PDB file of C-alpha atoms in Angstrom:
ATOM      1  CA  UNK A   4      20.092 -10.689  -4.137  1.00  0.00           C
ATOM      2  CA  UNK A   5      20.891  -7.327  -1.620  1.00  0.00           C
ATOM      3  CA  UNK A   6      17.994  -5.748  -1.155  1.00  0.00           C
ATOM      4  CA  UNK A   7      17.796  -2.285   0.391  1.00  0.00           C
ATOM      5  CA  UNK A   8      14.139  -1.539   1.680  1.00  0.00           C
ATOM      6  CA  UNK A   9      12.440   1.232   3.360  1.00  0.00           C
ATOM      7  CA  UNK A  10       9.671   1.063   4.910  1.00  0.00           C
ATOM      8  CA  UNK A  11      11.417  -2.497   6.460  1.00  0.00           C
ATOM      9  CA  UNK A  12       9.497  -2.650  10.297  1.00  0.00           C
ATOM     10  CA  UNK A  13       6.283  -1.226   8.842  1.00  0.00           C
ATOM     11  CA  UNK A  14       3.045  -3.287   8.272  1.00  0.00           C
ATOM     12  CA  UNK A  15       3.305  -4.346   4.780  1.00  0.00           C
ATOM     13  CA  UNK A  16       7.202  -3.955   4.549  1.00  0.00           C
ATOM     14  CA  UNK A  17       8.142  -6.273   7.188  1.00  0.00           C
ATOM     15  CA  UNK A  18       5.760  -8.623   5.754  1.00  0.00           C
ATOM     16  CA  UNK A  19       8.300  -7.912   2.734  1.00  0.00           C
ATOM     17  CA  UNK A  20      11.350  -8.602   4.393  1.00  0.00           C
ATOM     18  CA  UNK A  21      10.338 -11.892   5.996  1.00  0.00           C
ATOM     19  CA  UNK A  22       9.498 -13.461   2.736  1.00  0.00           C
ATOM     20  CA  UNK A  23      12.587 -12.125   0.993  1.00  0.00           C
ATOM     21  CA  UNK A  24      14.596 -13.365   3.901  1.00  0.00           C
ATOM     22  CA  UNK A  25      13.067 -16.698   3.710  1.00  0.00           C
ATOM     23  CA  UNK A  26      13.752 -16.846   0.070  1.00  0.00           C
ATOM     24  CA  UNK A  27      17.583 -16.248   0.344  1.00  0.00           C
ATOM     25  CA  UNK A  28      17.599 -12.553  -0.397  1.00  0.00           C
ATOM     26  CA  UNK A  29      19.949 -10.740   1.814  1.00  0.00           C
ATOM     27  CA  UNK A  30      18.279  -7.338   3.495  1.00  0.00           C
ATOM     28  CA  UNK A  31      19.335  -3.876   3.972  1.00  0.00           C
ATOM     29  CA  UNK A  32      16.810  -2.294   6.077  1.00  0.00           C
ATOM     30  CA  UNK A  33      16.256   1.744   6.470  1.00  0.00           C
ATOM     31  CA  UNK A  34      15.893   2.192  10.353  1.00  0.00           C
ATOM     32  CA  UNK A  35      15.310   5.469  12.089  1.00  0.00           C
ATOM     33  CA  UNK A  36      15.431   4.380  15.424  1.00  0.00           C
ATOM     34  CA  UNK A  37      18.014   2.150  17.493  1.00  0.00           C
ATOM     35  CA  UNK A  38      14.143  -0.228  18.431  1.00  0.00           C
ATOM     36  CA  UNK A  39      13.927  -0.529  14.494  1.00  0.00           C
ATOM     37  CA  UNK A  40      17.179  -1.380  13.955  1.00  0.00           C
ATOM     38  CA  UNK A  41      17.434  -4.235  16.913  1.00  0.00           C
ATOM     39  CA  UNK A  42      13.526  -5.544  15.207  1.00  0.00           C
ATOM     40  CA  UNK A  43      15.660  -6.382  11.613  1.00  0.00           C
ATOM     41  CA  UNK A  44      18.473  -7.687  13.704  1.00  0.00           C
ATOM     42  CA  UNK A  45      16.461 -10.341  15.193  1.00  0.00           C
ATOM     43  CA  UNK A  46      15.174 -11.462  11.898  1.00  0.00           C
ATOM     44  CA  UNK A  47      18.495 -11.718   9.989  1.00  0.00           C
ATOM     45  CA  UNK A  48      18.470  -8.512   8.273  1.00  0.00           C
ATOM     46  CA  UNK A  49      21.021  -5.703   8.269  1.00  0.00           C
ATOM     47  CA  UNK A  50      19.864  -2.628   9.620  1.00  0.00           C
ATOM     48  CA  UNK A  51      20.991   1.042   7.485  1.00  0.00           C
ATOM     49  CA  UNK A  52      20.111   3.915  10.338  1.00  0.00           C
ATOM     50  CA  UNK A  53      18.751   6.405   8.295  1.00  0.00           C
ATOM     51  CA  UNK A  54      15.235   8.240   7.817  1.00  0.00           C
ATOM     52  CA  UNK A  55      12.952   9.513   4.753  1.00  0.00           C
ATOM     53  CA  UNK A  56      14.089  12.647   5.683  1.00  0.00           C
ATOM     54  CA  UNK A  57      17.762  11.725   4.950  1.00  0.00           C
ATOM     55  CA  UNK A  58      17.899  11.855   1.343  1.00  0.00           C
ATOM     56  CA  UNK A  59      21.840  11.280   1.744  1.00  0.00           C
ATOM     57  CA  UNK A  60      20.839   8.065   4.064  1.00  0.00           C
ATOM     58  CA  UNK A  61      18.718   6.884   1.434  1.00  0.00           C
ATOM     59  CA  UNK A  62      21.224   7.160  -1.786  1.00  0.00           C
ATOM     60  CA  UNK A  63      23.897   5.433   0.779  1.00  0.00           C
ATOM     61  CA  UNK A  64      21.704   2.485   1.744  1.00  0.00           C
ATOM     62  CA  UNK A  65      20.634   2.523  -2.801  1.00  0.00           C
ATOM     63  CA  UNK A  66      24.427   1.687  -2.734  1.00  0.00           C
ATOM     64  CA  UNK A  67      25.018  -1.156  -0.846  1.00  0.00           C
ATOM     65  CA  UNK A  68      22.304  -2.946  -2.557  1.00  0.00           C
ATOM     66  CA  UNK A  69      21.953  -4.530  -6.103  1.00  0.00           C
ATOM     67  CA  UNK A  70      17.695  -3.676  -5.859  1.00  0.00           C
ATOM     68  CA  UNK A  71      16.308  -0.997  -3.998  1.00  0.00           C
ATOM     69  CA  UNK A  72      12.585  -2.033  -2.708  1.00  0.00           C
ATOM     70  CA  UNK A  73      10.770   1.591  -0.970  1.00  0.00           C
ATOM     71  CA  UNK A  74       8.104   0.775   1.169  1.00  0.00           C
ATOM     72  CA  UNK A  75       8.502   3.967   3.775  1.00  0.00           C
ATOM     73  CA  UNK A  76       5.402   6.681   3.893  1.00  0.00           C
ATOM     74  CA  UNK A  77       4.576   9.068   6.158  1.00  0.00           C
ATOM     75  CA  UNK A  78       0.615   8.151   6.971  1.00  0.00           C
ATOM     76  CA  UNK A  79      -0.147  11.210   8.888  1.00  0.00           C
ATOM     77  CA  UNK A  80      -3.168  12.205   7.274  1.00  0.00           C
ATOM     78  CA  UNK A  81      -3.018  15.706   8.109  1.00  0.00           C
ATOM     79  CA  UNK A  82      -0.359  16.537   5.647  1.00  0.00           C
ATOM     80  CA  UNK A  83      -1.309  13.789   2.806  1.00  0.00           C
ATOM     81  CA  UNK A  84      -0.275  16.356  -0.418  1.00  0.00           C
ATOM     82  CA  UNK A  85       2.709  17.508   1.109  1.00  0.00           C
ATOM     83  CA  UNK A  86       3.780  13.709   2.242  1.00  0.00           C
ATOM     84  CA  UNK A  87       2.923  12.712  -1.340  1.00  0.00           C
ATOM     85  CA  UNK A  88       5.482  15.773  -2.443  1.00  0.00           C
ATOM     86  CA  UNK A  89       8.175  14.324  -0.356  1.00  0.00           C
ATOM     87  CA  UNK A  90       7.464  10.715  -1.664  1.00  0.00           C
ATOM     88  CA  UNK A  91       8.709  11.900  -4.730  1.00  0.00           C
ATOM     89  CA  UNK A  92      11.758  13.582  -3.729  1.00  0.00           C
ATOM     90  CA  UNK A  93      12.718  10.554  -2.349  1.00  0.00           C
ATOM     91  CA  UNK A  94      11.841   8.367  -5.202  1.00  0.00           C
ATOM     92  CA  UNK A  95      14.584  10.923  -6.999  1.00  0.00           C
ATOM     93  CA  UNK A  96      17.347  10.954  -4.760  1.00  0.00           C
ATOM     94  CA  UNK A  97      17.329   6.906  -4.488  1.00  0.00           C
ATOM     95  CA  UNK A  98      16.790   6.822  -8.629  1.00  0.00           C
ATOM     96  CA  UNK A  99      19.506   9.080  -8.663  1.00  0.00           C
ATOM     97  CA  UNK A 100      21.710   6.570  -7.099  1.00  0.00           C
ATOM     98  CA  UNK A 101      20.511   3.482  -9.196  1.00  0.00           C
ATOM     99  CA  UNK A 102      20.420   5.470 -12.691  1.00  0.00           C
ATOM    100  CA  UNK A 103      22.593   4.098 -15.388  1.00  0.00           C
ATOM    101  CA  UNK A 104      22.535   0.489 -13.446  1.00  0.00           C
ATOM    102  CA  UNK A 105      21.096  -2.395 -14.307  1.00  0.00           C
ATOM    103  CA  UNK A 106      19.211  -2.482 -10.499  1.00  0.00           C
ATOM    104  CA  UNK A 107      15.661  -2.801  -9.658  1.00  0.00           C
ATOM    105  CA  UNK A 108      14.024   0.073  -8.214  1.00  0.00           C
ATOM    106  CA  UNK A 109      10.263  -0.984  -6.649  1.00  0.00           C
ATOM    107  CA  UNK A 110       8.003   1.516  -5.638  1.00  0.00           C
ATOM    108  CA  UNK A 111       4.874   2.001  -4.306  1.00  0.00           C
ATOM    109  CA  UNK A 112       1.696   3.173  -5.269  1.00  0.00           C
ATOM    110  CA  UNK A 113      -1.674   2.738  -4.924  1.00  0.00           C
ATOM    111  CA  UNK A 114      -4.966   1.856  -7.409  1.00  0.00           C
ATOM    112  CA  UNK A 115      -6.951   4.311  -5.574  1.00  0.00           C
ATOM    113  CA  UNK A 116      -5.062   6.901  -7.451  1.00  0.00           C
ATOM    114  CA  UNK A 117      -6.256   5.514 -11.190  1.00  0.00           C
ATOM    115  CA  UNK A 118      -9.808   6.833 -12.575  1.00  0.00           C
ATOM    116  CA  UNK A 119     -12.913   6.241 -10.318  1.00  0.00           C
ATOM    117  CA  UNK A 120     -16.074   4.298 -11.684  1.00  0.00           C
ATOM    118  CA  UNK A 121     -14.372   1.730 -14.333  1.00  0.00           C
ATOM    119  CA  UNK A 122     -11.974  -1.200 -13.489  1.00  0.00           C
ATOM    120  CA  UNK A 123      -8.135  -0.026 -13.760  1.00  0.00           C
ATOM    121  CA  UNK A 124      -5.445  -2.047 -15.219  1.00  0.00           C
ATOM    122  CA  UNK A 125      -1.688  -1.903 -15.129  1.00  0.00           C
ATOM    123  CA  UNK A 126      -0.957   0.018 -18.581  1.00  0.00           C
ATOM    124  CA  UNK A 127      -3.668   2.411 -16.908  1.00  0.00           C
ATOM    125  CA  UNK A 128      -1.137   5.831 -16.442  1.00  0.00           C
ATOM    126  CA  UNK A 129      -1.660   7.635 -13.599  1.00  0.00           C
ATOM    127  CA  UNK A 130      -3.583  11.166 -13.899  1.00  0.00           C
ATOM    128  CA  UNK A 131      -2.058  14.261 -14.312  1.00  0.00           C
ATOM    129  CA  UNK A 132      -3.780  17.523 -13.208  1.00  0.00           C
ATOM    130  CA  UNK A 133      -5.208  19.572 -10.125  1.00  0.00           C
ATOM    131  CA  UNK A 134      -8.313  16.370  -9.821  1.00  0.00           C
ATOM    132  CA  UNK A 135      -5.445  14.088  -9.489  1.00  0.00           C
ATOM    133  CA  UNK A 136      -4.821  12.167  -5.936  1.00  0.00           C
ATOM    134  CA  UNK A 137      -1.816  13.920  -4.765  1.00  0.00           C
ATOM    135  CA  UNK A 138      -0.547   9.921  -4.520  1.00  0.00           C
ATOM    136  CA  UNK A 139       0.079  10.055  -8.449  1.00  0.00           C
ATOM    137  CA  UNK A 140       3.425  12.324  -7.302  1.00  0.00           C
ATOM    138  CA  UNK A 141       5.306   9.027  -6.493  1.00  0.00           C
ATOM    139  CA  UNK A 142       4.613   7.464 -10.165  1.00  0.00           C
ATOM    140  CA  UNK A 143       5.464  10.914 -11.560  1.00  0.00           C
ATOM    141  CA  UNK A 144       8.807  10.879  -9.803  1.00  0.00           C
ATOM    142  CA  UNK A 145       8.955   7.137 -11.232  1.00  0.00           C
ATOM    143  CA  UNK A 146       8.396   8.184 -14.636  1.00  0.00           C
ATOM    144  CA  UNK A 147      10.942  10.934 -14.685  1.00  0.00           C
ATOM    145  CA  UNK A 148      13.513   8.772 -13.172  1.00  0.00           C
ATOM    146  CA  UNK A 149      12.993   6.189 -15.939  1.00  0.00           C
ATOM    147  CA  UNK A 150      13.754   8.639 -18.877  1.00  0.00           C
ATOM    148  CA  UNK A 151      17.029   9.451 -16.662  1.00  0.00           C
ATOM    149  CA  UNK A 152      18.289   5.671 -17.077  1.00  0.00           C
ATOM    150  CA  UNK A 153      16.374   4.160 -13.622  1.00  0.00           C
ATOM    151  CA  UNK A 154      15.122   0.425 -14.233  1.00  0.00           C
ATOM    152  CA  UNK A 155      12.145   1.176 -12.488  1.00  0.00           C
ATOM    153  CA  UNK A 156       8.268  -0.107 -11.712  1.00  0.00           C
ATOM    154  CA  UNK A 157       5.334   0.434  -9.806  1.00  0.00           C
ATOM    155  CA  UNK A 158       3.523  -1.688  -7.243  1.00  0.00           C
ATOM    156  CA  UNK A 159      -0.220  -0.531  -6.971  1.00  0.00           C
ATOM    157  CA  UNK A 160      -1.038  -1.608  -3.722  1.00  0.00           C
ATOM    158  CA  UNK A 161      -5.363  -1.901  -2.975  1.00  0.00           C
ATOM    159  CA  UNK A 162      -6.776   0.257  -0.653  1.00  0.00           C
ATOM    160  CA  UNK A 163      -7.155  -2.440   2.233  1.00  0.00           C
ATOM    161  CA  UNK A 164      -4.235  -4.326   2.879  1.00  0.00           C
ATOM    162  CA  UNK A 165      -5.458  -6.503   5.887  1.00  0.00           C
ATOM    163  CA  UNK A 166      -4.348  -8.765   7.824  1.00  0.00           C
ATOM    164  CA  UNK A 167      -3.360  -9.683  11.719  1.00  0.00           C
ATOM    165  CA  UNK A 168      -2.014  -6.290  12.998  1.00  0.00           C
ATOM    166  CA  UNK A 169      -3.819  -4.005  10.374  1.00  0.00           C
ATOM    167  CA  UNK A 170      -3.941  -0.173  11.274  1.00  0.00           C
ATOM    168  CA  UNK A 171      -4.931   0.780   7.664  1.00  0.00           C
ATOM    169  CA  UNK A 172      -8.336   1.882   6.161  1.00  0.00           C
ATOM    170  CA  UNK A 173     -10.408  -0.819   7.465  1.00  0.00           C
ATOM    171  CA  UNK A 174      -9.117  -0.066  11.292  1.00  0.00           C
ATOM    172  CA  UNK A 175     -10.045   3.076  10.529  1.00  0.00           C
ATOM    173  CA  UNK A 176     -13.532   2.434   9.537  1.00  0.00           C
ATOM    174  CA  UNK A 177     -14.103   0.271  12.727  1.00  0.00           C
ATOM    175  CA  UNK A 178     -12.733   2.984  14.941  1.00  0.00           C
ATOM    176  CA  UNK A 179     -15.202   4.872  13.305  1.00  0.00           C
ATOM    177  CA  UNK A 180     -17.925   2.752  13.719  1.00  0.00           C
ATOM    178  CA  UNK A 181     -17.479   2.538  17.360  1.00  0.00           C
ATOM    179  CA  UNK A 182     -17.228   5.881  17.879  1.00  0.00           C
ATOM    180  CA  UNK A 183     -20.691   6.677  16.016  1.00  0.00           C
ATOM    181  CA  UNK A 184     -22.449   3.261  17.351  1.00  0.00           C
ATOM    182  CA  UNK A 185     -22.881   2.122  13.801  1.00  0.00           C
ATOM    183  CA  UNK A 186     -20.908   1.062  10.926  1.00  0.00           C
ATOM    184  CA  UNK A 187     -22.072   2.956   7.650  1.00  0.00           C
ATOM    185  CA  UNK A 188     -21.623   2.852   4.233  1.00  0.00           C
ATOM    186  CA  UNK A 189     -22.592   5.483   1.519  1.00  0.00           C
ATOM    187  CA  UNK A 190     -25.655   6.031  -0.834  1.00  0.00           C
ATOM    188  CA  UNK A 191     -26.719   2.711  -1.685  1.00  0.00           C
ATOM    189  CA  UNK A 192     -22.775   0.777  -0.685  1.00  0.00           C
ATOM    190  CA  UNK A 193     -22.125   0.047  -4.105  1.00  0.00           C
ATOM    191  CA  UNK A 194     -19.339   1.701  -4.733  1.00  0.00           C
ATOM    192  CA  UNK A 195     -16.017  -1.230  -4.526  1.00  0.00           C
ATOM    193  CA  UNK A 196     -13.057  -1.493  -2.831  1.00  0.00           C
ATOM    194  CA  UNK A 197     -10.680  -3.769  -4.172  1.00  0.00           C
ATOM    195  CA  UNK A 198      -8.183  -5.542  -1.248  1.00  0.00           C
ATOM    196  CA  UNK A 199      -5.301  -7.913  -0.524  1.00  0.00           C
ATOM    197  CA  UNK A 200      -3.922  -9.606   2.618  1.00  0.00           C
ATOM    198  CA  UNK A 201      -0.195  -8.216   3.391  1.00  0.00           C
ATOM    199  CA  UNK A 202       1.406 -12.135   3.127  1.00  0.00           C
ATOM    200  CA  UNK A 203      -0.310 -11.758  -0.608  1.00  0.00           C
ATOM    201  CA  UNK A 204       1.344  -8.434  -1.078  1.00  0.00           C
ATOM    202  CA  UNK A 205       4.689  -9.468   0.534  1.00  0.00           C
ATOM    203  CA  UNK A 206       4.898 -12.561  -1.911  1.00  0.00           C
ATOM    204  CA  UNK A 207       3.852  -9.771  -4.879  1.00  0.00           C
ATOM    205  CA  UNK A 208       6.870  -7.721  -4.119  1.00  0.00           C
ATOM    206  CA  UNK A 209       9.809 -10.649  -4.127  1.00  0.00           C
ATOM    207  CA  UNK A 210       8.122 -11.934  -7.464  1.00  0.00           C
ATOM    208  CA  UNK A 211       8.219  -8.468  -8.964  1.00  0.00           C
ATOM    209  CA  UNK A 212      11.875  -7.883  -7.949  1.00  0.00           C
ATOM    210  CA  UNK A 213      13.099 -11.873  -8.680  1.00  0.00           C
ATOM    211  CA  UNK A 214      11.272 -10.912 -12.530  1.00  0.00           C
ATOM    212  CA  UNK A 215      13.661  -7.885 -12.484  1.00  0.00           C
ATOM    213  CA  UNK A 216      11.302  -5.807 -15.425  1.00  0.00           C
ATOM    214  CA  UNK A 217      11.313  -2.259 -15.340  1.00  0.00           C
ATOM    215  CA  UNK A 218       8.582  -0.038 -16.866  1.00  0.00           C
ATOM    216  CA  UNK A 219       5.471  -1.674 -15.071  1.00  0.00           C
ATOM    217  CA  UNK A 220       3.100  -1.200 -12.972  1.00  0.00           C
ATOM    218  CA  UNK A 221       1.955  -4.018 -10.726  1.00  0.00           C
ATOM    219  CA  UNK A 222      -1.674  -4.133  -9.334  1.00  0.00           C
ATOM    220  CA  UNK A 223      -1.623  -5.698  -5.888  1.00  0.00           C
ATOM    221  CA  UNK A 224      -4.917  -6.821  -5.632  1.00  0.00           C
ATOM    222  CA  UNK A 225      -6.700 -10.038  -4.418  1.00  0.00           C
ATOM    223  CA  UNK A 226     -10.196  -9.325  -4.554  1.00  0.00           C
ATOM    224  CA  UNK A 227     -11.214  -6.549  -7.415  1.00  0.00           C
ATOM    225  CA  UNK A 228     -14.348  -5.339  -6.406  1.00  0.00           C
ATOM    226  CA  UNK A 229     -15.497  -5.687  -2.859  1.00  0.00           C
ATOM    227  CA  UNK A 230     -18.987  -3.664  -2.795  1.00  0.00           C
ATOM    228  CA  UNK A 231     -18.287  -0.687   0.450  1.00  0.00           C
ATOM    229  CA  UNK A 232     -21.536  -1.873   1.618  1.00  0.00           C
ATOM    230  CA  UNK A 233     -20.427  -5.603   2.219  1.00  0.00           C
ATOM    231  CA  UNK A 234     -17.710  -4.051   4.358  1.00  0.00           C
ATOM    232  CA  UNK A 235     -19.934  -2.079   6.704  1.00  0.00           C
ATOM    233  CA  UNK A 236     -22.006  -5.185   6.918  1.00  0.00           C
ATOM    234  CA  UNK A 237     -19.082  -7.167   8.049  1.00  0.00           C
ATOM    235  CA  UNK A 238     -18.092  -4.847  10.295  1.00  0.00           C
ATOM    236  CA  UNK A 239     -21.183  -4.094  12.176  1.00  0.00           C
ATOM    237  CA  UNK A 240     -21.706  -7.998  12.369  1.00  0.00           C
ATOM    238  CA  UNK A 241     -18.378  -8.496  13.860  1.00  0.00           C
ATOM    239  CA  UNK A 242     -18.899  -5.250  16.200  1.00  0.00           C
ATOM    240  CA  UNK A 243     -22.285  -5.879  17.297  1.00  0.00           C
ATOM    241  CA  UNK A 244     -23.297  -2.790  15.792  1.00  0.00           C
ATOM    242  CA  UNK A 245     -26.086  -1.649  13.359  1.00  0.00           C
ATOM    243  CA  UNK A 246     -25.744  -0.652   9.779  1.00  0.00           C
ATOM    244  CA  UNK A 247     -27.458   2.261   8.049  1.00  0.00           C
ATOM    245  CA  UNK A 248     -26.686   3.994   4.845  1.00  0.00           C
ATOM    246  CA  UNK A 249     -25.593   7.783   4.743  1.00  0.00           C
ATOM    247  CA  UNK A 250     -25.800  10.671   1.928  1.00  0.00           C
ATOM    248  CA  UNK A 251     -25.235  14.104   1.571  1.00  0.00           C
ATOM    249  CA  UNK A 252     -24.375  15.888   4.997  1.00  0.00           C
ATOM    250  CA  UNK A 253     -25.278  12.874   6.847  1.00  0.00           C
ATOM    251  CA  UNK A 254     -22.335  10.972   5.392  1.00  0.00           C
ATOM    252  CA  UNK A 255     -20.098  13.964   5.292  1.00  0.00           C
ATOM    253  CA  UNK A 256     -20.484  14.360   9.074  1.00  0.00           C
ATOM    254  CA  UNK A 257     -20.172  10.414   9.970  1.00  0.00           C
ATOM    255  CA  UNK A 258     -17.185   9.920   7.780  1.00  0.00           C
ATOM    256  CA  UNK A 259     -15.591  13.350   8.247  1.00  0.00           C
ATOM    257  CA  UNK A 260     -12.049  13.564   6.752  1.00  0.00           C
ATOM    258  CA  UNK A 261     -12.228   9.624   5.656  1.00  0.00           C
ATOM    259  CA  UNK A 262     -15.336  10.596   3.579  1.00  0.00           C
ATOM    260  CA  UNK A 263     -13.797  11.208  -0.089  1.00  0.00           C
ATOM    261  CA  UNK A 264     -12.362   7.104   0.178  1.00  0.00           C
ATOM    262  CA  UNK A 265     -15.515   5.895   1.646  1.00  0.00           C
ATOM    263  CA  UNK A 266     -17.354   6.969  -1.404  1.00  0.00           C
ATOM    264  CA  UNK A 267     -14.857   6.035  -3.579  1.00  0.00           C
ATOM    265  CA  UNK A 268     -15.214   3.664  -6.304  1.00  0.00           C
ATOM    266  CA  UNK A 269     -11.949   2.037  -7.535  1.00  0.00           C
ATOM    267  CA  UNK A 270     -12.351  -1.183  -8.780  1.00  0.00           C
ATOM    268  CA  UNK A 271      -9.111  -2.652  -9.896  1.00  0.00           C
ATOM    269  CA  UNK A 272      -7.768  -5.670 -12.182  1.00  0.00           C
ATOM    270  CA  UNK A 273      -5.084  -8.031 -11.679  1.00  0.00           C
ATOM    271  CA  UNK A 274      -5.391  -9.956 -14.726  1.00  0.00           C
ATOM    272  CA  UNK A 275      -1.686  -9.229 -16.017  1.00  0.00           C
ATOM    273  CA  UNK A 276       0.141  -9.132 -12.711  1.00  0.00           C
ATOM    274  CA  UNK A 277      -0.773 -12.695 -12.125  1.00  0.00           C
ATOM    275  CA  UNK A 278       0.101 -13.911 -15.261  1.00  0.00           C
ATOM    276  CA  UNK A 279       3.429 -12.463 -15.587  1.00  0.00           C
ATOM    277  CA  UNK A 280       4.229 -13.140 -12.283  1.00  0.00           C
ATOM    278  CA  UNK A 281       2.754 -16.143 -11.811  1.00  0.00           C
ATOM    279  CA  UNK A 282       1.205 -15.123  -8.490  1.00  0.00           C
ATOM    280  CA  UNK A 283      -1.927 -16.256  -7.200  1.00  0.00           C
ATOM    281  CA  UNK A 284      -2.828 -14.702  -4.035  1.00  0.00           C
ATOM    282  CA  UNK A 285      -4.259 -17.397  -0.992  1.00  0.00           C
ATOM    283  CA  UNK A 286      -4.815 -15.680   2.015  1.00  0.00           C
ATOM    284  CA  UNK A 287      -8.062 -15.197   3.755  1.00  0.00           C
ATOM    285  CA  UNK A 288     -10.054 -12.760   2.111  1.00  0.00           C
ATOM    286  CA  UNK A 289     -11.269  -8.908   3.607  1.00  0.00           C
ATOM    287  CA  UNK A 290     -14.449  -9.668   4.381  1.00  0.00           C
ATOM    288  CA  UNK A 291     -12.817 -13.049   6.212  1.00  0.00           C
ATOM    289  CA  UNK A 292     -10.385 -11.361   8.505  1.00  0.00           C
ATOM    290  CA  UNK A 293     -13.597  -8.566   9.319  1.00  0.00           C
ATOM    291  CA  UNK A 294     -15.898 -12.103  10.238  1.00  0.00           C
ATOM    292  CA  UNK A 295     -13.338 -13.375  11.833  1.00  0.00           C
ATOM    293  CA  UNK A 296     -13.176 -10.481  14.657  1.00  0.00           C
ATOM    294  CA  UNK A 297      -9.475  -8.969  13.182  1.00  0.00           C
ATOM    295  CA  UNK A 298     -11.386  -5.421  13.754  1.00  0.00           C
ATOM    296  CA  UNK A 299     -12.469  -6.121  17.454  1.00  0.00           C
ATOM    297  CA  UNK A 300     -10.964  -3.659  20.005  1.00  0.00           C
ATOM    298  CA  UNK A 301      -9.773  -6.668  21.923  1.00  0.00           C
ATOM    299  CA  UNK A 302      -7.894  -7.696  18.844  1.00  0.00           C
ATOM    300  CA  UNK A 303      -6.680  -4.883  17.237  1.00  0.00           C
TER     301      UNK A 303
END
């Protein structure tokens, strides 16, 4: 199969494109940059210059491809609703491309976007109102773009998706460890994460698109419930660092900005997706990559 993917050099997405490669799928990758588009020459793909931004770019790379895999985000924190916003636009102008075809259109999402305290499944529908995670845009867009003829589904990617070269959530919470001399957690730490190594998620994505189903949501997830607290642990072990719980102000001011997903309890099921899908995940687990010094500024 011709798959067109965005997001193609990133951290999980060139995860993606290796195993697709490997598994005689052909590649289209989105590149903005002449560096990007040499990176998916040496691994056999075919490079499609183009940018997120370049809604025309990404309806012309939809076109040369018989599935459409969409990886690309903007992770700049600072403008998270308004990134979210644009996710969706760009979830339309590629569906606009595939609608009325029989072609798979992946996106991605997240289960940190589903209702906090319970465990989520797939059939769970992402909120709707002002409370919502401004993430929910993308399966919005998703839904719209399946009453307008799109073959489309969801992958819910977990919160931590770790793994050798991992810049995500958990780098973040060892950069902020080391800046504060401590690793942290909130309230008593027992609010979960859930988590997944990238070569889990990477194997997720070609079985999602190789079933060819539209209408689903996937939940990406390896470990459902990791308590927050056995992550700080982990971390301050592997940094050398004490641990010490935070509330209130306290944890407000530690965590700053990175607060409201420290707290956050988002427990998430995988049940379905590995049944359908036949997918069990086998890579080293979160707290196994923290132990094993992944998080280290030597090795980070």
């Amino acid at each position: 199969m011709r798959v067109f993917v965005t997001g193609a050099t990133g951290y999980v997405g060139s995860a993606v494109v290796r195993d697709l490669l490997d598994n005689n799928h052909s590649v289209i990758g989105l590149a903005r940059s002449e560096a990007s588009a040499d990176a998916l020459k040496q691994v056999g793909a075919e490079p499609h210059r183009g940018s997120l931004e370049d809604l025309v770019s990404l309806r012309q790379g939809a076109a040369k491809a018989d599935a459409v895999i969409h990886l690309g985000f903007n992770h700049d924190f600072s403008k998270f609703a308004e990134n979210c916003a644009h996710d969706a636009e760009v979830v339309r102008a590629i569906g606009a491309e595939l609608a009325g075809s029989d072609r798979l259109f992946l996106v991605t999402s997240g289960t940190a976007i589903l209702s906090p305290g319970a465990f989520s499944t797939e059939t769970d529908l992402a909120p709707i109102g002002e409370m919502a995670n401004p993430r929910v845009a993308t399966e919005h867009a998703g839904a719209e773009m399946a009453r307008k003829g799109v073959k489309i589904a969801a992958v819910r990617l977990a919160p931590s998706v770790h793994g050798a070269g991992d810049h995500g959530f958990v780098h973040m919470l060892a950069d902020i460890a080391l800046q504060n001399g401590e690793a942290a957690y909130v309230d008593e730490g027992q609010n979960r994460w859930c988590a997944l190594h990238r070569l889990d998620a990477a194997r997720l994505y070609r079985l999602a698109l190789e079933r060819g189903e539209g209408g689903v949501h996937y939940h990406a997830v390896a470990e459902e419930a990791v308590p927050f607290k056995d992550i700080a642990e982990a971390l301050g072990q592997s940094l050398d660092l004490p641990v010490s719980p935070k509330s209130g102000e306290e944890a407000q001011t530690y965590f700053d900005w990175f607060h409201f997903m420290a707290a956050s309890d988002t427990p998430a099921s995988s049940a379905w997706t590995r049944e359908v899908l036949n997918w069990s995940p086998s890579e080293p687990s979160l707290i196994a990559d923290i132990e094993a010094g992944l998080y280290r500024p030597t090795a980070v």
